[in-house]
Coordinates of C-alpha atoms in Angstrom, one line a residue:
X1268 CA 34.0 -1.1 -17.9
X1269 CA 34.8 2.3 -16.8
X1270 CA 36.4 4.4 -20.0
X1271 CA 37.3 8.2 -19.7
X1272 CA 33.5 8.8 -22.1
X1273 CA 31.9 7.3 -18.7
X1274 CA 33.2 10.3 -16.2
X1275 CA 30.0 11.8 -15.7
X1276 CA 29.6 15.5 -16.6
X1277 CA 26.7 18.1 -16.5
X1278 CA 27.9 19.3 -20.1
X1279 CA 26.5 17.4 -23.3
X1280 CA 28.3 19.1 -26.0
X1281 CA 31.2 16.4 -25.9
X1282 CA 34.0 18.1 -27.5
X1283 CA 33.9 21.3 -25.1
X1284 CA 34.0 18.3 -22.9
X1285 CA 36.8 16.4 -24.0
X1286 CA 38.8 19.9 -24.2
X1287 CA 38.2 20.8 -21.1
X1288 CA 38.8 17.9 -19.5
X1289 CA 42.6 18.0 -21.4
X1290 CA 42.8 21.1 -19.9
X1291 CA 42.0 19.6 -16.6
X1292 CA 44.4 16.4 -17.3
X1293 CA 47.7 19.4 -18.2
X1294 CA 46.9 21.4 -14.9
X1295 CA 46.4 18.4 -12.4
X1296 CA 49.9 16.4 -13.5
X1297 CA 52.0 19.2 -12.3
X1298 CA 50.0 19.4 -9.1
X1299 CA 50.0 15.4 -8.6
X1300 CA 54.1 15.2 -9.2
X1301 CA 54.9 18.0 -6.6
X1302 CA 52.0 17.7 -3.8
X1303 CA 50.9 14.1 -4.4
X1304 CA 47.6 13.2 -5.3
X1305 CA 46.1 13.6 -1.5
X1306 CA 47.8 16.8 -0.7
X1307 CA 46.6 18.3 -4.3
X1308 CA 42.8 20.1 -3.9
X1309 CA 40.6 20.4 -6.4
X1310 CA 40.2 24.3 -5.8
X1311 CA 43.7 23.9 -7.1
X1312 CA 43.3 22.0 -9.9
X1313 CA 40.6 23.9 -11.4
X1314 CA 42.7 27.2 -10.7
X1315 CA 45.8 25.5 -12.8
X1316 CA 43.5 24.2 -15.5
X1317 CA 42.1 28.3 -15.5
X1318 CA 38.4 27.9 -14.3
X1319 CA 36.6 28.2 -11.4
X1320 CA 35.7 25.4 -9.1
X1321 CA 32.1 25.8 -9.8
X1322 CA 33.3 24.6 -14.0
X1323 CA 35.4 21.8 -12.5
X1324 CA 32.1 20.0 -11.0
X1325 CA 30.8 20.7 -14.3
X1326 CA 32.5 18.0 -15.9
X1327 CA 34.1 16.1 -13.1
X1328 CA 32.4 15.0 -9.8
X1329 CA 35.5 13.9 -7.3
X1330 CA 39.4 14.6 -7.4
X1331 CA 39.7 10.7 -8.1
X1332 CA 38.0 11.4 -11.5
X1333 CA 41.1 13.9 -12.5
X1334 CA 43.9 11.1 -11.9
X1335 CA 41.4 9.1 -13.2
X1336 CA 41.3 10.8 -16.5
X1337 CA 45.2 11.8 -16.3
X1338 CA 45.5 7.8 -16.4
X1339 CA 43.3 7.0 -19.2
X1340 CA 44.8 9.4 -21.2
X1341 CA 48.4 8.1 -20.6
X1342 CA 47.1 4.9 -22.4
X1343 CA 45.1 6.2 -24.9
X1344 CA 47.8 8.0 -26.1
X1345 CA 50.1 5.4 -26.2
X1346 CA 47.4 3.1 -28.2
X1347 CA 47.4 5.4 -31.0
X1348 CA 50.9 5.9 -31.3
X1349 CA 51.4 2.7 -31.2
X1350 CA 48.6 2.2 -33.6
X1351 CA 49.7 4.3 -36.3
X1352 CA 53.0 2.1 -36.6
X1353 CA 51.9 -1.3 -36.1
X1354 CA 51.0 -3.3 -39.0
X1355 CA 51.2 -7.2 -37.4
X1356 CA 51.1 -8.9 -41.0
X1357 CA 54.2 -7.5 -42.2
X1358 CA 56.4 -10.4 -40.7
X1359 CA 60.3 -8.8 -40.8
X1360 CA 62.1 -6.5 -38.2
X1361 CA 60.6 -3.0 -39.5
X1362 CA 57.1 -3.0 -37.9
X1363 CA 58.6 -3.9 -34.7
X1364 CA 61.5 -1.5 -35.0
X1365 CA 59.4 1.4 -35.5
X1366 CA 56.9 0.7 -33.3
X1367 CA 59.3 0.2 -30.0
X1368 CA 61.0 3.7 -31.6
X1369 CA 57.8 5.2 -31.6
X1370 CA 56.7 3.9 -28.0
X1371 CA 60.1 4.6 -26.6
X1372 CA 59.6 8.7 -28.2
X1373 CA 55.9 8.9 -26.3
X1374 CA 57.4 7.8 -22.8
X1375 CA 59.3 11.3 -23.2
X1376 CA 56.6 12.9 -24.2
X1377 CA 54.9 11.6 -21.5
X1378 CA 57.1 11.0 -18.8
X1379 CA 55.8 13.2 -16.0
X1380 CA 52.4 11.4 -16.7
X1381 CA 53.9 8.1 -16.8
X1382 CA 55.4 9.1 -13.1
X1383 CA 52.4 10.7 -11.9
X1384 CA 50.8 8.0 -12.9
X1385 CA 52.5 5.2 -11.0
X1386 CA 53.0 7.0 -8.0
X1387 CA 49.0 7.9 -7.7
X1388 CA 47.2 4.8 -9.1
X1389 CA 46.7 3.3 -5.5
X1390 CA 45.0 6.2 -5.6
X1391 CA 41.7 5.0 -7.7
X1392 CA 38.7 2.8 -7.0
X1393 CA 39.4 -1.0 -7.7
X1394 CA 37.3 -0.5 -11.0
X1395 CA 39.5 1.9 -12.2
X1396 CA 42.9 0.4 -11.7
X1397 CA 41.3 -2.6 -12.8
X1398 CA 40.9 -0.4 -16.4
X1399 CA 44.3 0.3 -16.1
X1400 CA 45.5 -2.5 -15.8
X1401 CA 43.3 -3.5 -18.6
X1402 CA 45.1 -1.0 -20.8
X1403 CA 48.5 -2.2 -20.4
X1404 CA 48.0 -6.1 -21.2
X1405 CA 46.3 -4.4 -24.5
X1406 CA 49.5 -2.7 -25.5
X1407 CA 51.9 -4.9 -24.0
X1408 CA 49.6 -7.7 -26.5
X1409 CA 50.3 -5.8 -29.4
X1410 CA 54.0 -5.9 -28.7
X1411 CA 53.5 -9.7 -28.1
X1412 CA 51.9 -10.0 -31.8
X1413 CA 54.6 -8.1 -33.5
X1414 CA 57.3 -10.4 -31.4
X1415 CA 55.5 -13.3 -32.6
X1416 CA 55.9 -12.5 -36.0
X1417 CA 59.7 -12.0 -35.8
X1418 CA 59.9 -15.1 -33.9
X1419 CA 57.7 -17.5 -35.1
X1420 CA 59.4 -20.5 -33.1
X1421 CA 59.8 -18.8 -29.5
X1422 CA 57.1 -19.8 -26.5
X1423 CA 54.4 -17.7 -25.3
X1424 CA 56.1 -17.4 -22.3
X1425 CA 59.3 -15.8 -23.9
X1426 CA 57.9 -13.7 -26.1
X1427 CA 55.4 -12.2 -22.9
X1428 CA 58.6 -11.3 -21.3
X1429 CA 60.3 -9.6 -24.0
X1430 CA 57.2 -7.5 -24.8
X1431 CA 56.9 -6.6 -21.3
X1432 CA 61.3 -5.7 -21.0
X1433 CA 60.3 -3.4 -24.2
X1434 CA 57.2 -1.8 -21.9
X1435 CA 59.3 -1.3 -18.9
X1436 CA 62.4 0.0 -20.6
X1437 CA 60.0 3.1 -22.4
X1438 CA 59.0 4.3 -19.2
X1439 CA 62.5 3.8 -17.7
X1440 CA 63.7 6.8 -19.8
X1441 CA 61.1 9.0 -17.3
X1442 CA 61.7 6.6 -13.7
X1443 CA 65.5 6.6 -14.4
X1444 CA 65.7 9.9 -16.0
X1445 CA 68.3 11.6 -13.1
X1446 CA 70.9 9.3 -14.2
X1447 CA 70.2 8.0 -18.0
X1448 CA 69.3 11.8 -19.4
X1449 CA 72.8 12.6 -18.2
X1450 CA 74.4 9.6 -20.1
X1451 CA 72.5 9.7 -23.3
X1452 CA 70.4 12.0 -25.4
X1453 CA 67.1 10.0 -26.4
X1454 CA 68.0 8.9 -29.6
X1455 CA 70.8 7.2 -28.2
X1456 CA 68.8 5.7 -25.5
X1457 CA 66.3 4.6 -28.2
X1458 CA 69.4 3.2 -30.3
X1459 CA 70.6 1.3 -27.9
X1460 CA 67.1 -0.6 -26.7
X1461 CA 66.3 -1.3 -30.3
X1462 CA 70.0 -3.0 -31.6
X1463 CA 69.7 -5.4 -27.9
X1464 CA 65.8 -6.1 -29.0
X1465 CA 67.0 -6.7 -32.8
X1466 CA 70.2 -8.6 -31.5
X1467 CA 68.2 -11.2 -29.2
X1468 CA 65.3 -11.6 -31.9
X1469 CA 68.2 -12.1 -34.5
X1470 CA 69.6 -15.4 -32.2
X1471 CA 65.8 -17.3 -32.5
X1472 CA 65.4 -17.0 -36.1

């Protein structure tokens, strides 16, 4: 399986690697969101990550590598957050709670990613999006473990739907943002998501 360790690159120390490549990921989403991914040349992106093109092909070999990376990173991202607050055998409401609040506060972190990287996936080989897609059953699952432990008695099917509302309404604070981030702060937002989640999960216990 492709992973973001697997983008070839003429460079072996793998931190300078890794840093550069961030670097890379910062000055290519920018690019992406206002030129689109075809439009966007890699003399550019190496000039907004602030080396030359000669460095870019260092550590990258095509343009499809970049959104590539700017992808990967999205969701590894997301997997530590999500990490960090996830603890699946407490069974109550607070490991859930925190994690959707966490999840819900790295969308807006990451919201021109998130957009970048839905309008640009068609973008990538098959291999790649298959990654991705790879990527979001694994957090999407971790929501599903955490819903099955507040409700112990609901179907797979029900609880696969619920985590996936939670996973759509985090990056719905980005996609919707013209109209929501002019009705609510994010707090609000994330206030709101949480007491419908706790409300529904309260009516299957």
């Amino acid at each position: 399986m492709v992973g973001s360790k697997q983008v070839p690159s003429s460079i072996k120390n793998r931190a300078l690697v890794e840093k550069r490549r961030q670097e890379m990921i910062r000055g290519a989403v920018s690019l992406f969101r206002d030129k689109g991914f075809h439009k966007t040349t890699t003399r550019e992106i190496a000039k907004a990550s602030g080396f030359s093109i000669g460095t870019l092909y260092e550590y990258i070999r095509t343009k499809e590598d970049v959104l590539f990376l700017v992808c990967d990173s999205i969701y590894e991202q997301v997997n530590e957050r999500m990490k960090e607050v996830v603890d699946t055998s407490v069974p109550d409401g607070a490991p859930l709670e925190e994690a959707v609040r966490s999840y819900f506060r790295l969308m807006d972190d990451l919201q021109e990613e998130v957009i970048v990287l839905y309008q640009e996936v068609k973008a990538l080989p098959k291999e790649a999006k298959d990654y991705i897609l790879e990527k979001e059953q694994e957090m999407v699952a971790m929501l599903e473990e955490l819903l099955a432990c507040s409700l112990p008695g609901a179907s797979r099917g029900k609880i696969s739907v619920i985590a996936n509302n939670v996973f759509v309404e985090g990056q719905m604070w980005g996609f919707r943002r013209w109209i929501l981030q002019r009705s609510f702060t994010l707090e609000e937002y994330i206030d709101h998501q949480v007491s419908l989640l706790l409300e529904g999960v309260a009516t299957y216990r």
